[in-house]
PDB file of C-alpha atoms in Angstrom:
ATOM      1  CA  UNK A 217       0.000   0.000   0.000  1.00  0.00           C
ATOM      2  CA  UNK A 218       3.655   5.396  -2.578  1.00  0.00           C
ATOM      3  CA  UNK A 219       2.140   8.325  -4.627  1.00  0.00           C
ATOM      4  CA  UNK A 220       5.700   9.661  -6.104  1.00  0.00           C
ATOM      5  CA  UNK A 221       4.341  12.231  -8.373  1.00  0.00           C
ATOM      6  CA  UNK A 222       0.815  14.285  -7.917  1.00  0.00           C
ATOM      7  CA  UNK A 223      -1.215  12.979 -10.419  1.00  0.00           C
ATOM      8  CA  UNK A 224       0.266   8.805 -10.434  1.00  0.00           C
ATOM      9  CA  UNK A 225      -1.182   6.073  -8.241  1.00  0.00           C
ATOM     10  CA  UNK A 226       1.059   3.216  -7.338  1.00  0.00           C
ATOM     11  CA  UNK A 227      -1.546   0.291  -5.504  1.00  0.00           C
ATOM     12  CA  UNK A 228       1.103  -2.460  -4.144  1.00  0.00           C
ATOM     13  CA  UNK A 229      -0.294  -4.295  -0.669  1.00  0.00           C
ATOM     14  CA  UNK A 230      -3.727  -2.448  -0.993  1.00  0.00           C
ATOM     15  CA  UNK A 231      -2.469   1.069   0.193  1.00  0.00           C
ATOM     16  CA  UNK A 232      -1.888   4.729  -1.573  1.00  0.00           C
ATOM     17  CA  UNK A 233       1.184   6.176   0.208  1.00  0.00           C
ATOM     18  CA  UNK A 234       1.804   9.553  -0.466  1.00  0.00           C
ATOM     19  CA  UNK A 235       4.368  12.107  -1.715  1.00  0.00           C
ATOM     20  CA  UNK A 236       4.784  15.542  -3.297  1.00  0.00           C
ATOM     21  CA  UNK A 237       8.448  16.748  -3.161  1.00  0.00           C
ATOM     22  CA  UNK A 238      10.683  15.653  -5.487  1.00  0.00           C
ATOM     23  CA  UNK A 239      14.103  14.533  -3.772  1.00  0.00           C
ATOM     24  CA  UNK A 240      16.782  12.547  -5.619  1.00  0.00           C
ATOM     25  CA  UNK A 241      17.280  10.040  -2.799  1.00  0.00           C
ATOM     26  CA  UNK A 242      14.482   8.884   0.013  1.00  0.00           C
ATOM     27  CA  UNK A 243      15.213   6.477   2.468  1.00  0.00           C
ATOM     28  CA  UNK A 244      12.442   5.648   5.227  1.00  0.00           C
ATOM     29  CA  UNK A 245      11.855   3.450   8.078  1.00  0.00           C
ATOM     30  CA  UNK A 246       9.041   1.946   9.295  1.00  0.00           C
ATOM     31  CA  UNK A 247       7.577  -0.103  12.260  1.00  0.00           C
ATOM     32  CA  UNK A 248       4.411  -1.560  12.617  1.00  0.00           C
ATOM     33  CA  UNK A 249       2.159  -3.838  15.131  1.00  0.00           C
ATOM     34  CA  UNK A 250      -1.671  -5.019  14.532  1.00  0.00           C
ATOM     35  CA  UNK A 251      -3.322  -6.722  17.312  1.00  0.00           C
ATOM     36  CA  UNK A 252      -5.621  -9.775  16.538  1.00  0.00           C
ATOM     37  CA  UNK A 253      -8.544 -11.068  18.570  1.00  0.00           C
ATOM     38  CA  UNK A 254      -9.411 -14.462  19.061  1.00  0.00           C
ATOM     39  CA  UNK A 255      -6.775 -15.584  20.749  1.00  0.00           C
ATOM     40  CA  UNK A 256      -4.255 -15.064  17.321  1.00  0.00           C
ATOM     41  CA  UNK A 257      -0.828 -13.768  17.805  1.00  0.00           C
ATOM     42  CA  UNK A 258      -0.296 -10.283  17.306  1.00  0.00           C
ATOM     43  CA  UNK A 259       1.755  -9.173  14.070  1.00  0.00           C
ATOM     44  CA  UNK A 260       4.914  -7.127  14.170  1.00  0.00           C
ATOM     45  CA  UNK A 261       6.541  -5.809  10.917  1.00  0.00           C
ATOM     46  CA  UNK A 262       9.828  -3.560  10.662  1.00  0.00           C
ATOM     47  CA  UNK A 263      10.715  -2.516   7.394  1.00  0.00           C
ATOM     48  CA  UNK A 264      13.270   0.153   5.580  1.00  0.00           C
ATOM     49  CA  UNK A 265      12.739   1.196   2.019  1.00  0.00           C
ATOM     50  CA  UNK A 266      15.129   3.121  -0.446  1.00  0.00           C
ATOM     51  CA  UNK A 267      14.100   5.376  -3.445  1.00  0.00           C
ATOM     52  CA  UNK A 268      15.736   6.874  -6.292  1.00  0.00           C
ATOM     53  CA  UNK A 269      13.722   9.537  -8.237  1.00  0.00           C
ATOM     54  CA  UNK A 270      15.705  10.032 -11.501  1.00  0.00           C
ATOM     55  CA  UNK A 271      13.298  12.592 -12.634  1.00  0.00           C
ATOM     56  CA  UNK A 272      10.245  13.571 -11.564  1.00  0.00           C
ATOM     57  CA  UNK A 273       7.944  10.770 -13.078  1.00  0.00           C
ATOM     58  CA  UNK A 274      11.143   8.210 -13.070  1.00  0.00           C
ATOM     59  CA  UNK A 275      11.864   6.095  -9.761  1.00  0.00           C
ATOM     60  CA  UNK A 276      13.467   3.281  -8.727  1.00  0.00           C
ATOM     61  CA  UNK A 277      12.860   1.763  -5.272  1.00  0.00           C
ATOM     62  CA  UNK A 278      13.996  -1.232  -3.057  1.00  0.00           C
ATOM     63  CA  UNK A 279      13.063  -2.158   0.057  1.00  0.00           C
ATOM     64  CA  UNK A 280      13.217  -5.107   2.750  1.00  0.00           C
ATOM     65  CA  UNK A 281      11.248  -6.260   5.693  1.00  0.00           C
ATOM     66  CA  UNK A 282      10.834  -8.863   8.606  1.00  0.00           C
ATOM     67  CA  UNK A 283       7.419  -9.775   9.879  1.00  0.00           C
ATOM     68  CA  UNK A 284       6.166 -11.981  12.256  1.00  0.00           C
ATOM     69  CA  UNK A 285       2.304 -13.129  11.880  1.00  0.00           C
ATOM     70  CA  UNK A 286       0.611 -16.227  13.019  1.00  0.00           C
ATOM     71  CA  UNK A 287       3.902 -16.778  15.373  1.00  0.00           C
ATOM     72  CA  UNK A 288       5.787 -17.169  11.922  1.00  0.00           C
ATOM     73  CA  UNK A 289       8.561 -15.167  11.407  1.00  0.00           C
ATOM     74  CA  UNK A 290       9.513 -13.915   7.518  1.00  0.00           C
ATOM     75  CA  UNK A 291      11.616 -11.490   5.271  1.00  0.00           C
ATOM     76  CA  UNK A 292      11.095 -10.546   2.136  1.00  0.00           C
ATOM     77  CA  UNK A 293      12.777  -8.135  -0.126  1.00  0.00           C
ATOM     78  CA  UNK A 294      11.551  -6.376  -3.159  1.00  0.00           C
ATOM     79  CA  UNK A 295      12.440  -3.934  -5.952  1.00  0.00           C
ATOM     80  CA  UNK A 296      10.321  -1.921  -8.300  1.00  0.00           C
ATOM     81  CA  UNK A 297      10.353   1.151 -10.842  1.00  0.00           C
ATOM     82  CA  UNK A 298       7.698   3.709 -11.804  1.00  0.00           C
ATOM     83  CA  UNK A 299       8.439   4.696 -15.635  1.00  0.00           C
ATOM     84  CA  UNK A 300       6.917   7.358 -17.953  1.00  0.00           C
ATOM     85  CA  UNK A 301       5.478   5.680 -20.782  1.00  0.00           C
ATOM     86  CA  UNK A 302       4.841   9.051 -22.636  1.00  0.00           C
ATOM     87  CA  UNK A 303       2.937  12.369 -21.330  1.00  0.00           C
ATOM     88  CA  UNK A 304      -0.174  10.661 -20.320  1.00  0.00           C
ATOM     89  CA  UNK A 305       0.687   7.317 -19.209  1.00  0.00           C
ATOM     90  CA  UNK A 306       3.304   6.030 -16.364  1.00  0.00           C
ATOM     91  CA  UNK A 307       3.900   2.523 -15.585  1.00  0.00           C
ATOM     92  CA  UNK A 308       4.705   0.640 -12.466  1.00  0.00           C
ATOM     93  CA  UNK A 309       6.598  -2.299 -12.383  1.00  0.00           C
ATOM     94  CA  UNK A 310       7.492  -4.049  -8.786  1.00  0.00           C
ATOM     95  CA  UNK A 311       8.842  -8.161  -7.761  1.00  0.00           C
ATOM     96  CA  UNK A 312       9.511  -9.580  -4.323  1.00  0.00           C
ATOM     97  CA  UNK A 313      10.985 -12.266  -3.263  1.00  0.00           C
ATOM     98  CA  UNK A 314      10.622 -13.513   0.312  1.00  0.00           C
ATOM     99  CA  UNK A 315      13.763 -16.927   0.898  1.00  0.00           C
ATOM    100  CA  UNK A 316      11.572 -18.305   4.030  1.00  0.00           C
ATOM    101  CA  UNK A 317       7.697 -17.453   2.717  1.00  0.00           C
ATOM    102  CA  UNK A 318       6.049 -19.241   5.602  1.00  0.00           C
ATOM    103  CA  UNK A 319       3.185 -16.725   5.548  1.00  0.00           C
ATOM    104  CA  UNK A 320       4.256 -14.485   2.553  1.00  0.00           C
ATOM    105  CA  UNK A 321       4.465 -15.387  -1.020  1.00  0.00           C
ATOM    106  CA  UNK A 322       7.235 -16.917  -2.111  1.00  0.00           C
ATOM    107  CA  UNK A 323       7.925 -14.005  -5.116  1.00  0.00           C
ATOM    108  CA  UNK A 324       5.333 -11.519  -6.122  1.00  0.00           C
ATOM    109  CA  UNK A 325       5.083  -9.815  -9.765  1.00  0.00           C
ATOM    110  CA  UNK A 326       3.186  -6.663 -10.056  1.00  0.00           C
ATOM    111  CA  UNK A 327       2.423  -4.288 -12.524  1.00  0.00           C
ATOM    112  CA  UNK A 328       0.207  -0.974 -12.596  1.00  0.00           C
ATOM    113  CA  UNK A 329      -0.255   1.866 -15.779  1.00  0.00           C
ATOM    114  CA  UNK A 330      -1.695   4.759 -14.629  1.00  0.00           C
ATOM    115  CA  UNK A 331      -3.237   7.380 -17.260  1.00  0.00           C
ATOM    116  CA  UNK A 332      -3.661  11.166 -16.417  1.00  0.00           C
ATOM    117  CA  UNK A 333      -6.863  12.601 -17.862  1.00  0.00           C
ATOM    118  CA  UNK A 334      -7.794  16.839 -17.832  1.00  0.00           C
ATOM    119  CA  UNK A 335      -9.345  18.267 -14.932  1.00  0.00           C
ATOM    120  CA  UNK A 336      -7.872  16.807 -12.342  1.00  0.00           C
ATOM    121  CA  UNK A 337      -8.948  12.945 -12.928  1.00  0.00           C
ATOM    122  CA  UNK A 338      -7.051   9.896 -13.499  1.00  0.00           C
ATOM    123  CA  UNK A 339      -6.782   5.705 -14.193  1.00  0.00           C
ATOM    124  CA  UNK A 340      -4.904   3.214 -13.356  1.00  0.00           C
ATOM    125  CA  UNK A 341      -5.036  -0.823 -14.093  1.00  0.00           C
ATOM    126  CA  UNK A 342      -3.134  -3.657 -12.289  1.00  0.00           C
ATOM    127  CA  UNK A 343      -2.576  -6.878 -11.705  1.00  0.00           C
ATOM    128  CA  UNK A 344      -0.632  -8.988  -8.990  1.00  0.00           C
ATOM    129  CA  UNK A 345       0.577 -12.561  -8.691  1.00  0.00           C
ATOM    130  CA  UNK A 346       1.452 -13.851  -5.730  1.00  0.00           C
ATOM    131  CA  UNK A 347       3.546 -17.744  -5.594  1.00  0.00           C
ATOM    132  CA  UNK A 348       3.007 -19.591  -2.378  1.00  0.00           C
ATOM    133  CA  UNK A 349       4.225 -23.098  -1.610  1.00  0.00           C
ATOM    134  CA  UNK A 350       0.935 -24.732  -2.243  1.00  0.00           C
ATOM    135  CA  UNK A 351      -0.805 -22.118  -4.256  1.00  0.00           C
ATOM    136  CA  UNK A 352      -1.568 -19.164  -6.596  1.00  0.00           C
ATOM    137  CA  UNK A 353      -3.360 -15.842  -6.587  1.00  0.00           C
ATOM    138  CA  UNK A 354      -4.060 -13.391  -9.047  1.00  0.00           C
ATOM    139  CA  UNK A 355      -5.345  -9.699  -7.917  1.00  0.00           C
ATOM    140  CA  UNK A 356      -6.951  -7.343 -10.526  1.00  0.00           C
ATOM    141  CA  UNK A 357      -7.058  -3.662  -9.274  1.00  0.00           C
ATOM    142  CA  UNK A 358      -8.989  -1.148 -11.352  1.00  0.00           C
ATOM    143  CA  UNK A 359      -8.842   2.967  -9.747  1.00  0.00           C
ATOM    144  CA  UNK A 360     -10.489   6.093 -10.412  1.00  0.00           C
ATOM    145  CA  UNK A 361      -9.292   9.217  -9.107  1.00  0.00           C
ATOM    146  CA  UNK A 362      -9.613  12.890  -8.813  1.00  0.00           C
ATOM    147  CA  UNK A 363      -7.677  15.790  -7.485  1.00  0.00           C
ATOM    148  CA  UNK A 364      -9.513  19.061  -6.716  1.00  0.00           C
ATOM    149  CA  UNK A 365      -7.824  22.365  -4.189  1.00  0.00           C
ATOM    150  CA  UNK A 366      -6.438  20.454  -1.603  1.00  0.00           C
ATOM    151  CA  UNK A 367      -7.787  17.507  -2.073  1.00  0.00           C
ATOM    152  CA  UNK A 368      -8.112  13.988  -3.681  1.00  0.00           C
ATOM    153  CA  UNK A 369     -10.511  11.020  -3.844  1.00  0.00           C
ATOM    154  CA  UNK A 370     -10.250   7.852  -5.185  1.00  0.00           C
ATOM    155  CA  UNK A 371     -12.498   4.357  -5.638  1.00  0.00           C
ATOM    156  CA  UNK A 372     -10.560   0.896  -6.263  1.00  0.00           C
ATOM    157  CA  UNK A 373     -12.275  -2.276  -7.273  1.00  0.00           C
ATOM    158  CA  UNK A 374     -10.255  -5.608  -6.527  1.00  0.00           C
ATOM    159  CA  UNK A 375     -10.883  -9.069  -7.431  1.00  0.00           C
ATOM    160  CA  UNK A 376      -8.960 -11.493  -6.170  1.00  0.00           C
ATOM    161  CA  UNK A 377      -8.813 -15.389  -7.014  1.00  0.00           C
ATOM    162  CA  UNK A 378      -6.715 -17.954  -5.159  1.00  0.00           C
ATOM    163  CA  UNK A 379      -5.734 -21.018  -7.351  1.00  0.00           C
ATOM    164  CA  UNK A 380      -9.031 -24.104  -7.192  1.00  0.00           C
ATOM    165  CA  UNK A 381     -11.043 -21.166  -5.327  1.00  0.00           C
ATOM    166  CA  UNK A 382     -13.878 -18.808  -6.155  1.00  0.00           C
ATOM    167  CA  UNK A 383     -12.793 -15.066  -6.539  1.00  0.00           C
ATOM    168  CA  UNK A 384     -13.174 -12.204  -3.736  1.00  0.00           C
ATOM    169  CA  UNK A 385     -14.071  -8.781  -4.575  1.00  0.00           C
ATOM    170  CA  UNK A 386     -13.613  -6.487  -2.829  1.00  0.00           C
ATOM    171  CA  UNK A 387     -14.323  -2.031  -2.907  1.00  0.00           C
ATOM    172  CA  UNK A 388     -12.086   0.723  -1.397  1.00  0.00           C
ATOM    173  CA  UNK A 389     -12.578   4.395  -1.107  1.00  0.00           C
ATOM    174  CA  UNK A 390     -10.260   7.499  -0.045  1.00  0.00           C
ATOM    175  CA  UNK A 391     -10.393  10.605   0.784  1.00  0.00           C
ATOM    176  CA  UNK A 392      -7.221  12.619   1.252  1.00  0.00           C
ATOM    177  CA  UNK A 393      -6.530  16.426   2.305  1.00  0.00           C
ATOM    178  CA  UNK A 394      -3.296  18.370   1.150  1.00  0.00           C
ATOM    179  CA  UNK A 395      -2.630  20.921   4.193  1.00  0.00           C
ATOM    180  CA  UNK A 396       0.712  21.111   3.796  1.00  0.00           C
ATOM    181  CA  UNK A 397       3.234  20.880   0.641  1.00  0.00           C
ATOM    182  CA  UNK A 398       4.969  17.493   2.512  1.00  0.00           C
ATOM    183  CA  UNK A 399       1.934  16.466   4.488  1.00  0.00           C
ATOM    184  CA  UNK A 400      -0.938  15.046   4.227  1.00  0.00           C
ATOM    185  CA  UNK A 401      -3.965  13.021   6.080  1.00  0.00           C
ATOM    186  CA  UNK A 402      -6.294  10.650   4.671  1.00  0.00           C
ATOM    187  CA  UNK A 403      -8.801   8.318   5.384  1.00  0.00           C
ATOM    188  CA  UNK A 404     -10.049   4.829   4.008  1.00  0.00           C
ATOM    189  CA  UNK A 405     -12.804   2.193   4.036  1.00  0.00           C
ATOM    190  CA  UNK A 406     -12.940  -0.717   2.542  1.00  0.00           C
ATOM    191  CA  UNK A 407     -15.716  -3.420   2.202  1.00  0.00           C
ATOM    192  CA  UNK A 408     -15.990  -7.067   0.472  1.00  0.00           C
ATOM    193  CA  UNK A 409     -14.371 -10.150   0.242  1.00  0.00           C
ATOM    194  CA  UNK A 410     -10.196 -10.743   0.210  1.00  0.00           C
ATOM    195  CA  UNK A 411      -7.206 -13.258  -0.339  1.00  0.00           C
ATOM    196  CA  UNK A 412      -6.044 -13.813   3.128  1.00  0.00           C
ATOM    197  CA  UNK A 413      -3.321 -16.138   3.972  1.00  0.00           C
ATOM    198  CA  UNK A 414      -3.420 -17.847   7.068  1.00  0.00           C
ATOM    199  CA  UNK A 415      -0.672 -19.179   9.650  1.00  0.00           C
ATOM    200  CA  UNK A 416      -1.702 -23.128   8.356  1.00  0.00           C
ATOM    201  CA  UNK A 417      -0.668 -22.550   4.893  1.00  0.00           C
ATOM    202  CA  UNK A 418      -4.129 -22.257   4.120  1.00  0.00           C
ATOM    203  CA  UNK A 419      -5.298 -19.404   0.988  1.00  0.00           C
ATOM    204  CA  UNK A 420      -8.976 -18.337   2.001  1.00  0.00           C
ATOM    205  CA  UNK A 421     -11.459 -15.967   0.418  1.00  0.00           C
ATOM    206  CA  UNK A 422     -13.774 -14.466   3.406  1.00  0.00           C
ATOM    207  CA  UNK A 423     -15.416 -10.822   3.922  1.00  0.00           C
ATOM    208  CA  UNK A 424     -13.429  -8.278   4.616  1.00  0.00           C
ATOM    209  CA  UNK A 425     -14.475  -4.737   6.554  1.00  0.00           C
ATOM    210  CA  UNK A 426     -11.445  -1.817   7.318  1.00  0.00           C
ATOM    211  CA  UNK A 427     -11.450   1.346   7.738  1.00  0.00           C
ATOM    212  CA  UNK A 428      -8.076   3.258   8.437  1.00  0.00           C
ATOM    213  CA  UNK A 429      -6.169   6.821   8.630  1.00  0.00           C
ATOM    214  CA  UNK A 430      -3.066   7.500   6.900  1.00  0.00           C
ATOM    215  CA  UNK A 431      -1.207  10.858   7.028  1.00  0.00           C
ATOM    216  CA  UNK A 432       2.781  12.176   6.768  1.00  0.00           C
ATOM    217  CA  UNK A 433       3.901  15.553   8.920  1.00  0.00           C
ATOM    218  CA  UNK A 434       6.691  17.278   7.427  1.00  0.00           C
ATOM    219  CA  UNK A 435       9.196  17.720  10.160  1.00  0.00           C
ATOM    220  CA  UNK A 436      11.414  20.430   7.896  1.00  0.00           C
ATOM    221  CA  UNK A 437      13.095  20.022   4.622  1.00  0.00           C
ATOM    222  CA  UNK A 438      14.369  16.860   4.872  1.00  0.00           C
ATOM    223  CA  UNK A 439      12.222  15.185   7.515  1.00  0.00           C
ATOM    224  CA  UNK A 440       9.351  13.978   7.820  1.00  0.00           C
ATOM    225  CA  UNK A 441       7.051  11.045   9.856  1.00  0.00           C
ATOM    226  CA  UNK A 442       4.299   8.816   8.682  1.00  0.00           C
ATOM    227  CA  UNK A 443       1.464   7.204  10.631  1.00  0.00           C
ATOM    228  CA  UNK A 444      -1.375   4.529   9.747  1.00  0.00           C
ATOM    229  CA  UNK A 445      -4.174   3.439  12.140  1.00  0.00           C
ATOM    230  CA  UNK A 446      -6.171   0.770  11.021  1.00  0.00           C
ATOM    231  CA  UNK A 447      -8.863  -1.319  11.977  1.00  0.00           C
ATOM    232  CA  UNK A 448      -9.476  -4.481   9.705  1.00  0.00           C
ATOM    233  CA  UNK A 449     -12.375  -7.580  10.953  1.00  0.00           C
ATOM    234  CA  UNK A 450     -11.439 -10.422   8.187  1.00  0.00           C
ATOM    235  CA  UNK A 451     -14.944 -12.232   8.623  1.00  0.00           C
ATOM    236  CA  UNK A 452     -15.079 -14.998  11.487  1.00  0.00           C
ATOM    237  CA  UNK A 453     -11.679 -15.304  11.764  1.00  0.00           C
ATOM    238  CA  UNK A 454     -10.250 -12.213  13.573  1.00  0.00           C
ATOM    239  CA  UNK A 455     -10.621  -8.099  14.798  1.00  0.00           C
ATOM    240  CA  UNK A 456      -6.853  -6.369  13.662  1.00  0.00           C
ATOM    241  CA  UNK A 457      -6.407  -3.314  15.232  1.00  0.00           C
ATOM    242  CA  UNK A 458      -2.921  -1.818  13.396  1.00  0.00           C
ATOM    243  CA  UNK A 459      -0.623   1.327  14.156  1.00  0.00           C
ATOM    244  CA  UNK A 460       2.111   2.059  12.050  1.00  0.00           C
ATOM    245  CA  UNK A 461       5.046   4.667  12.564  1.00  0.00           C
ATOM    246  CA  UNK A 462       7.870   5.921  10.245  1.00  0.00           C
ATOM    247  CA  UNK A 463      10.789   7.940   9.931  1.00  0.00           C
ATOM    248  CA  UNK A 464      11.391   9.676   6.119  1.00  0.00           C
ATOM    249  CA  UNK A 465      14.481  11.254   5.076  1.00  0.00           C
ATOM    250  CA  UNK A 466      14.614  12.992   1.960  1.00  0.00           C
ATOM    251  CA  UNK A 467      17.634  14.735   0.122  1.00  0.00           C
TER     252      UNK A 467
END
């Protein structure tokens, strides 16, 4: 779930991150924790990303993280690029690989084009494949946007399908407010049915309700933190309450 240039949308674990300067190098780290009901394990993630913006509407990225869900502990590393295609149209391209994928794919492959339309409005189209040890998914992602003042909103349509399993589909929509030139707050609900991956190796499709808030303070210049509260009930199986904190450092 990074918006590296006003006007592209970059969708990669269900998320728009957000930002508006344009620095040559950005490095950020991150910490998270979600707390499960139902007597599950809370999750703990730590992750530290790396970006490259060559130009403007050109960026490469890498990035690694450890997480621990279900009492399962896993790393996974990824790399990705956002690439102008022409005036109009950027594309995102993004794999991971993860070398002990007890609860996370295996490798991921990702891709996103985004199209900029007049007034304000945009497009995007994606897909996702995620490789586990025992199965497949595939994740369409379809977005509308538009950007008005200080503000943007956005609708995304998902539709996931395990491998041997009925599809999910799922609906997200955001509303973000500019106050600042670096920062931001935004807020997100989400409602319908999702891939989840459980701690038994097990790929399920169940209902899915969330609602979250998302923002990044500018510190100064160069500085800057981010924040995420969430609040996600996947069906029967379990309440996650999330908070997320990070530290961004641009130059």
């Amino acid at each position: 779930m990074r918006l590296i240039h006003i006007g592209l949308v970059i969708l990669l674990t269900g998320k728009t991150l957000l930002t508006y300067a344009n620095p040559t190098f950005v490095v950020e780290a991150k910490s998270t924790t979600d707390y499960l009901d139902n007597g599950y394990a809370n999750w703990n993630s730590q992750s530290i990303d790396i970006e490259q913006h060559a130009s403007p509407r050109e960026t490469y990225y890498a990035g690694f993280r450890q997480t621990r869900r279900f009492a399962l502990n896993d790393s996974e590393g990824k790399f990705g690029a956002y690439l102008p295609i022409n005036d109009s149209w950027t594309a995102n391209f993004e794999g991971s690989y993860s070398p002990t994928h007890k609860v996370l794919p295996e490798y991921s492959l990702n891709t996103l084009v985004h199209r900029s339309l007049p007034m304000g409005w945009g497009i995007a189209a994606g897909i996702r494949y995620n490789q586990y040890d025992t199965n497949e998914t595939h994740t369409l992602t379809l977005l509308g946007e538009r950007y008005w003042g200080n503000f943007r909103a956005a609708y995304s349509f998902y539709r996931g399908k395990p491998q041997g399993a009925s599809a999910g589909i799922s609906h997200r929509v955001e509303l973000t407010h500019y106050y600042e030139p670096d920062s931001s707050i935004g807020f997100s609900m989400t409602s319908g049915r999702e891939v989840e991956r459980t701690g038994v190796g097990q790929t399920l499709v169940s209902d899915v309700n969330a609602f979250g808030i998302i923002g990044r303070h500018a510190l100064n210049t160069h500085w800057a933190t981010n924040y995420e509260l969430s609040n996600h009930r996947q069906g029967g199986l379990y309440m996650r309450r999330g908070l997320s904190i990070g530290l961004r450092y641009q130059f």
